[in-house]
CSV table of C-alpha atoms in Angstrom, one decimal:
chain,number,residue,atom,x,y,z
A,1,MET,CA,99.2,91.5,131.0
A,2,CYS,CA,99.9,94.4,127.9
A,3,GLU,CA,97.5,95.7,126.2
A,4,ARG,CA,96.8,94.4,122.2
A,5,GLY,CA,97.8,97.6,120.2
A,6,ILE,CA,100.2,98.9,118.0
A,7,VAL,CA,101.9,102.5,118.6
A,8,PHE,CA,103.4,104.5,116.3
A,9,PHE,CA,105.5,107.9,117.7
A,10,PHE,CA,106.6,110.7,114.0
A,11,LYS,CA,108.2,113.5,114.7
A,12,GLU,CA,107.2,116.7,112.9
A,13,LYS,CA,108.7,119.9,112.7
A,14,THR,CA,105.6,121.8,114.9
A,15,GLY,CA,105.7,118.5,117.2
A,16,LYS,CA,104.5,114.9,116.7
A,17,ARG,CA,101.0,113.1,116.3
A,18,VAL,CA,100.5,110.4,118.2
A,19,VAL,CA,98.5,106.8,116.3
A,20,GLN,CA,96.7,104.8,118.3
A,21,SER,CA,96.1,101.8,115.6
A,22,PHE,CA,93.8,98.2,117.3
A,23,ARG,CA,92.9,96.0,114.4
A,24,GLY,CA,90.4,93.7,116.3
A,25,LEU,CA,88.8,96.0,118.1
A,26,GLY,CA,88.4,98.0,114.6
A,27,LYS,CA,89.0,101.8,116.0
A,28,TRP,CA,91.8,104.3,114.8
A,29,ASN,CA,92.3,107.1,117.6
A,30,ARG,CA,95.0,110.3,116.0
A,31,SER,CA,96.0,112.8,118.2
A,32,ARG,CA,98.5,116.4,117.5
A,33,ILE,CA,100.2,117.4,119.7
A,34,LYS,CA,101.2,120.8,118.9
A,35,GLY,CA,100.3,120.9,115.5
A,36,GLY,CA,100.5,118.4,113.5
A,37,GLY,CA,103.6,119.2,111.1
A,38,PRO,CA,104.2,122.7,108.5
A,39,ARG,CA,101.9,123.6,105.2
A,40,VAL,CA,103.4,123.1,102.3
A,41,LEU,CA,103.9,127.2,101.1
A,42,LEU,CA,103.2,126.8,97.2
A,43,PRO,CA,105.2,128.7,94.3
A,44,PRO,CA,103.8,131.8,92.8
A,45,GLY,CA,100.8,130.6,90.4
A,46,GLU,CA,97.1,130.7,90.0
A,47,GLU,CA,95.1,129.3,91.8
A,48,GLY,CA,94.3,126.1,90.6
A,49,GLU,CA,96.2,126.0,87.2
A,50,THR,CA,97.4,122.4,86.2
A,51,ARG,CA,101.0,122.2,86.0
A,52,ALA,CA,102.2,119.4,83.4
A,53,PRO,CA,103.0,115.8,85.0
A,54,CYS,CA,106.9,115.7,85.0
A,55,ASN,CA,109.6,116.3,87.9
A,56,THR,CA,110.5,119.3,88.2
A,57,GLU,CA,112.7,121.2,86.0
A,58,GLY,CA,115.0,124.3,86.4
A,59,ASP,CA,112.0,126.3,87.6
A,60,HIS,CA,109.3,124.5,87.2
A,61,ILE,CA,107.5,122.7,90.3
A,62,VAL,CA,105.2,119.9,90.0
A,63,ILE,CA,102.2,119.6,92.7
A,64,LEU,CA,101.5,117.7,93.5
A,65,ASP,CA,97.8,116.9,94.7
A,66,ARG,CA,93.7,115.2,94.8
A,67,ARG,CA,93.1,116.2,90.8
A,68,THR,CA,96.4,114.5,89.6
A,69,THR,CA,98.2,112.1,91.8
A,70,ALA,CA,97.1,108.4,93.5
A,71,ILE,CA,97.5,105.7,96.7
A,72,VAL,CA,97.0,102.3,95.7
A,73,VAL,CA,97.7,100.3,99.6
A,74,ASP,CA,97.2,97.3,100.7
A,75,SER,CA,94.6,96.1,102.9
A,76,THR,CA,98.1,94.9,106.1
A,77,SER,CA,97.4,98.9,106.1
A,78,ASP,CA,94.5,98.7,107.9
A,79,LEU,CA,93.3,102.0,107.1
A,80,PRO,CA,90.3,103.7,109.5
A,81,PRO,CA,87.2,104.3,107.4
A,82,ASP,CA,87.2,108.2,107.0
A,83,LEU,CA,90.9,106.7,104.9
A,84,ALA,CA,89.9,103.7,103.3
A,85,VAL,CA,87.0,105.4,101.4
A,86,ASP,CA,89.1,108.1,100.8
A,87,PRO,CA,88.1,108.9,96.2
A,88,ASN,CA,92.2,109.3,95.9
A,89,ILE,CA,93.5,105.8,97.7
A,90,THR,CA,93.0,102.4,96.4
A,91,ILE,CA,93.5,99.2,98.3
A,92,VAL,CA,94.5,95.4,97.0
A,93,PRO,CA,93.9,93.0,99.5
A,94,LEU,CA,95.6,90.0,100.2
A,95,THR,CA,94.5,86.8,100.5
A,96,VAL,CA,93.8,84.5,103.9
A,97,TYR,CA,93.5,81.0,104.3
A,98,PHE,CA,92.4,79.2,106.7
A,99,GLY,CA,93.2,75.6,105.6
A,100,GLU,CA,91.9,75.5,102.1
A,101,GLU,CA,89.7,78.3,102.7
A,102,ALA,CA,90.3,81.4,101.4
A,103,PHE,CA,89.3,85.1,101.4
A,104,LEU,CA,89.6,88.0,100.4
A,105,ASP,CA,91.6,90.1,103.1
A,106,TRP,CA,89.1,93.0,104.8
A,107,VAL,CA,86.5,92.4,101.7
A,108,GLN,CA,85.8,88.8,102.8
A,109,LEU,CA,87.0,88.5,106.1
A,110,LYS,CA,87.0,91.9,109.0
A,111,PRO,CA,88.9,91.8,111.5
A,112,ALA,CA,86.6,90.3,113.9
A,113,GLU,CA,86.0,87.0,111.8
A,114,PHE,CA,89.4,86.1,111.7
A,115,PHE,CA,89.2,86.8,115.1
A,116,GLN,CA,87.2,84.7,116.5
A,117,ARG,CA,88.7,81.8,113.1
A,118,LEU,CA,91.7,82.5,114.9
A,119,ALA,CA,90.8,81.3,118.6
A,120,ALA,CA,89.7,78.0,116.6
A,121,ALA,CA,91.9,77.2,114.0
A,122,PRO,CA,94.7,73.9,115.0
A,123,GLN,CA,97.0,76.1,112.9
A,124,LEU,CA,98.1,79.6,111.9
A,125,PRO,CA,96.7,80.9,108.8
A,126,LYS,CA,98.1,81.9,105.9
A,127,THR,CA,98.5,84.7,103.1
A,128,SER,CA,99.4,85.3,99.6
A,129,GLN,CA,100.5,88.1,98.5
A,130,PRO,CA,97.7,90.2,95.3
A,131,PRO,CA,99.1,88.3,91.9
A,132,VAL,CA,101.6,91.0,90.1
A,133,GLY,CA,98.6,90.9,87.5
A,134,GLU,CA,95.8,92.9,89.9
A,135,PHE,CA,98.4,94.8,90.9
A,136,VAL,CA,99.5,95.9,86.6
A,137,GLN,CA,95.1,96.1,85.7
A,138,VAL,CA,95.0,99.1,88.7
A,139,PHE,CA,97.5,101.3,88.2
A,140,ARG,CA,96.9,100.5,84.6
A,141,ARG,CA,93.1,102.2,85.4
A,142,LEU,CA,93.8,104.9,88.0
A,143,ARG,CA,96.8,106.2,85.2
A,144,GLU,CA,93.7,106.5,82.9
A,145,GLN,CA,92.8,108.8,85.8
A,146,TYR,CA,95.6,109.6,87.3
A,147,ALA,CA,99.4,111.3,85.8
A,148,ARG,CA,101.5,109.5,89.0
A,149,VAL,CA,100.2,107.0,91.5
A,150,TYR,CA,102.1,106.1,94.6
A,151,SER,CA,102.2,102.4,95.9
A,152,ILE,CA,103.0,101.8,98.7
A,153,HIS,CA,102.8,98.0,100.9
A,154,LEU,CA,103.8,96.5,103.6
A,155,SER,CA,106.9,95.3,104.5
A,156,SER,CA,109.2,93.1,101.9
A,157,LYS,CA,110.2,91.3,104.9
A,158,PHE,CA,106.8,90.0,106.0
A,159,SER,CA,105.3,89.4,101.9
A,160,GLY,CA,106.0,89.4,99.1
A,161,THR,CA,103.5,92.2,98.3
A,162,TYR,CA,105.5,95.2,97.3
A,163,GLU,CA,107.5,92.7,95.2
A,164,SER,CA,104.7,91.8,93.1
A,165,ALA,CA,103.4,96.0,93.0
A,166,ARG,CA,106.9,96.4,91.4
A,167,ILE,CA,106.7,94.0,88.4
A,168,ALA,CA,103.5,95.3,87.5
A,169,ALA,CA,105.2,99.1,87.8
A,170,LEU,CA,107.6,97.3,85.0
A,171,GLU,CA,104.5,97.0,83.5
A,172,VAL,CA,103.2,101.0,83.5
A,173,ASP,CA,104.5,103.9,83.5
A,174,GLY,CA,103.9,106.6,86.4
A,175,VAL,CA,103.9,104.4,88.9
A,176,THR,CA,106.4,104.5,92.4
A,177,VAL,CA,106.2,100.6,94.6
A,178,ILE,CA,107.4,102.5,98.2
A,179,ASP,CA,108.5,99.4,100.8
A,180,SER,CA,107.2,100.6,103.6
A,181,ARG,CA,108.8,98.8,106.2
A,182,TYR,CA,105.9,98.5,108.2
A,183,ALA,CA,102.5,96.9,108.2
A,184,THR,CA,98.6,98.1,109.4
A,185,GLY,CA,98.6,101.7,111.8
A,186,GLY,CA,102.6,102.8,110.5
A,187,LEU,CA,101.5,102.0,106.6
A,188,ALA,CA,98.0,103.6,108.4
A,189,LEU,CA,99.9,106.8,109.1
A,190,LEU,CA,101.9,107.6,106.3
A,191,ILE,CA,99.3,107.2,103.9
A,192,ASP,CA,97.0,110.1,106.7
A,193,ARG,CA,100.0,111.9,106.3
A,194,LEU,CA,100.9,111.5,102.6
A,195,VAL,CA,96.8,111.7,102.0
A,196,GLU,CA,96.9,115.8,103.7
A,197,ARG,CA,99.6,116.0,101.3
A,198,LEU,CA,97.7,116.1,98.2
A,199,GLU,CA,94.6,118.0,99.9
A,200,SER,CA,96.7,120.8,100.6
A,201,GLY,CA,99.0,120.7,97.7
A,202,THR,CA,102.4,119.9,97.9
A,203,PRO,CA,106.3,119.9,96.0
A,204,GLN,CA,106.8,116.6,94.5
A,205,GLU,CA,110.0,117.2,95.7
A,206,GLU,CA,109.0,117.5,99.0
A,207,PHE,CA,106.5,114.7,98.8
A,208,ASP,CA,109.4,112.5,98.1
A,209,ALA,CA,111.4,113.7,100.9
A,210,TYR,CA,108.6,113.6,103.7
A,211,ILE,CA,108.5,109.2,102.6
A,212,ALA,CA,112.1,108.8,103.0
A,213,ARG,CA,112.6,111.3,106.4
A,214,TYR,CA,108.9,108.9,107.7
A,215,LEU,CA,110.7,105.2,106.9
A,216,LYS,CA,113.7,107.3,108.4
A,217,GLU,CA,112.0,107.9,111.4
A,218,ALA,CA,109.2,106.4,112.4
A,219,THR,CA,109.2,104.9,115.5
A,220,PHE,CA,107.1,100.6,115.5
A,221,LEU,CA,106.1,99.8,119.1
A,222,PHE,CA,104.2,96.3,118.8
A,223,ILE,CA,102.4,95.2,122.1
A,224,PRO,CA,100.5,92.0,122.2
A,225,ASN,CA,98.3,90.6,124.8
A,226,THR,CA,98.7,87.5,125.4
A,227,LEU,CA,101.7,85.4,124.5
A,228,ASP,CA,100.2,82.8,124.7
A,229,LEU,CA,98.8,81.7,121.5
A,230,SER,CA,101.1,82.4,119.5
A,231,LEU,CA,104.0,80.5,121.6
A,232,ILE,CA,100.7,77.4,121.4
A,233,HIS,CA,101.3,77.4,117.5
A,234,ILE,CA,105.0,78.9,117.2
A,235,SER,CA,106.9,75.8,116.6
A,236,GLU,CA,110.3,78.4,116.5
A,237,PRO,CA,108.8,80.1,120.9
A,238,THR,CA,112.5,81.1,120.4
A,239,ARG,CA,112.2,83.3,117.0
A,240,LEU,CA,108.3,84.7,118.1
A,241,LEU,CA,111.3,85.7,121.5
A,242,SER,CA,113.7,87.1,119.6
A,243,THR,CA,111.6,89.9,118.2
A,244,PRO,CA,112.1,93.2,119.1
A,245,TYR,CA,108.7,93.4,120.1
A,246,ALA,CA,108.1,90.5,122.0
A,247,VAL,CA,110.8,91.8,124.2
A,248,PHE,CA,109.4,94.6,124.4
A,249,CYS,CA,106.1,93.7,125.7
A,250,LEU,CA,108.3,91.4,128.0
A,251,THR,CA,110.7,94.3,128.8
A,252,THR,CA,108.0,95.5,130.3
A,253,ASN,CA,105.5,92.7,131.7
A,254,ILE,CA,108.6,92.6,134.2
A,255,TYR,CA,109.1,96.2,135.1
A,256,GLN,CA,105.4,96.6,135.9
A,257,HIS,CA,105.5,93.6,138.2
A,258,GLN,CA,109.1,95.0,139.5
A,259,LEU,CA,107.2,98.0,140.5
A,260,ASP,CA,104.0,96.6,142.0
A,261,PRO,CA,104.3,92.2,142.5
A,262,ASN,CA,100.7,92.4,142.6
A,263,THR,CA,100.5,93.1,139.3
A,264,PRO,CA,98.8,89.9,137.6
């Protein structure tokens, strides 16, 4: 069988990083191959110079760093421990419903308990996006300290979280809301790379270009541990089997059996 996990590949100019994230086991393994991407050379100027919070105009280059920029992300990113407590990151939780019981993801319901409940649940749990008002409060609080906020969330095809953040940003200036088009490890990897760029200081134009290139070029492979639980709970199994992720897993298993008939 395929092992449960999520693998993301994203090529950099100087190499490639592979990230494997296991939400259920709480593990996060990261490795770099041939480096981890180019460092940004800052324009001439005194070290630690403060720059006005505005876009690039003429010869003026806006540098995004830890002093000027905050990142907001939702709980589906499954950030590893070091990123989850990063001072420049704020995590807004979704709500998970098991029947009539409601839990804040990662706050009141950790992954281990989630999977225990899932195994015994008569039907699949449901989730609810954070309300617009919660994002407004978070954005206003962060804008008191930072010149700009990047709010990056799971795919709008999976949840209304992105839309809640987008509407909230209409009430608070200096906030950029981004649909990551991914969830869990794919979103976490993007946040990891952006924090690196805040650490070193990056021109805003390059920062934004990196996000755009990541969303265009990152590759997502999702490998479920088993299809049994999903097929039991889904009223239309063909919907699951039509997804590229399930097809990838099934294709992998078929290939393994072709190589070795004794493969379990």
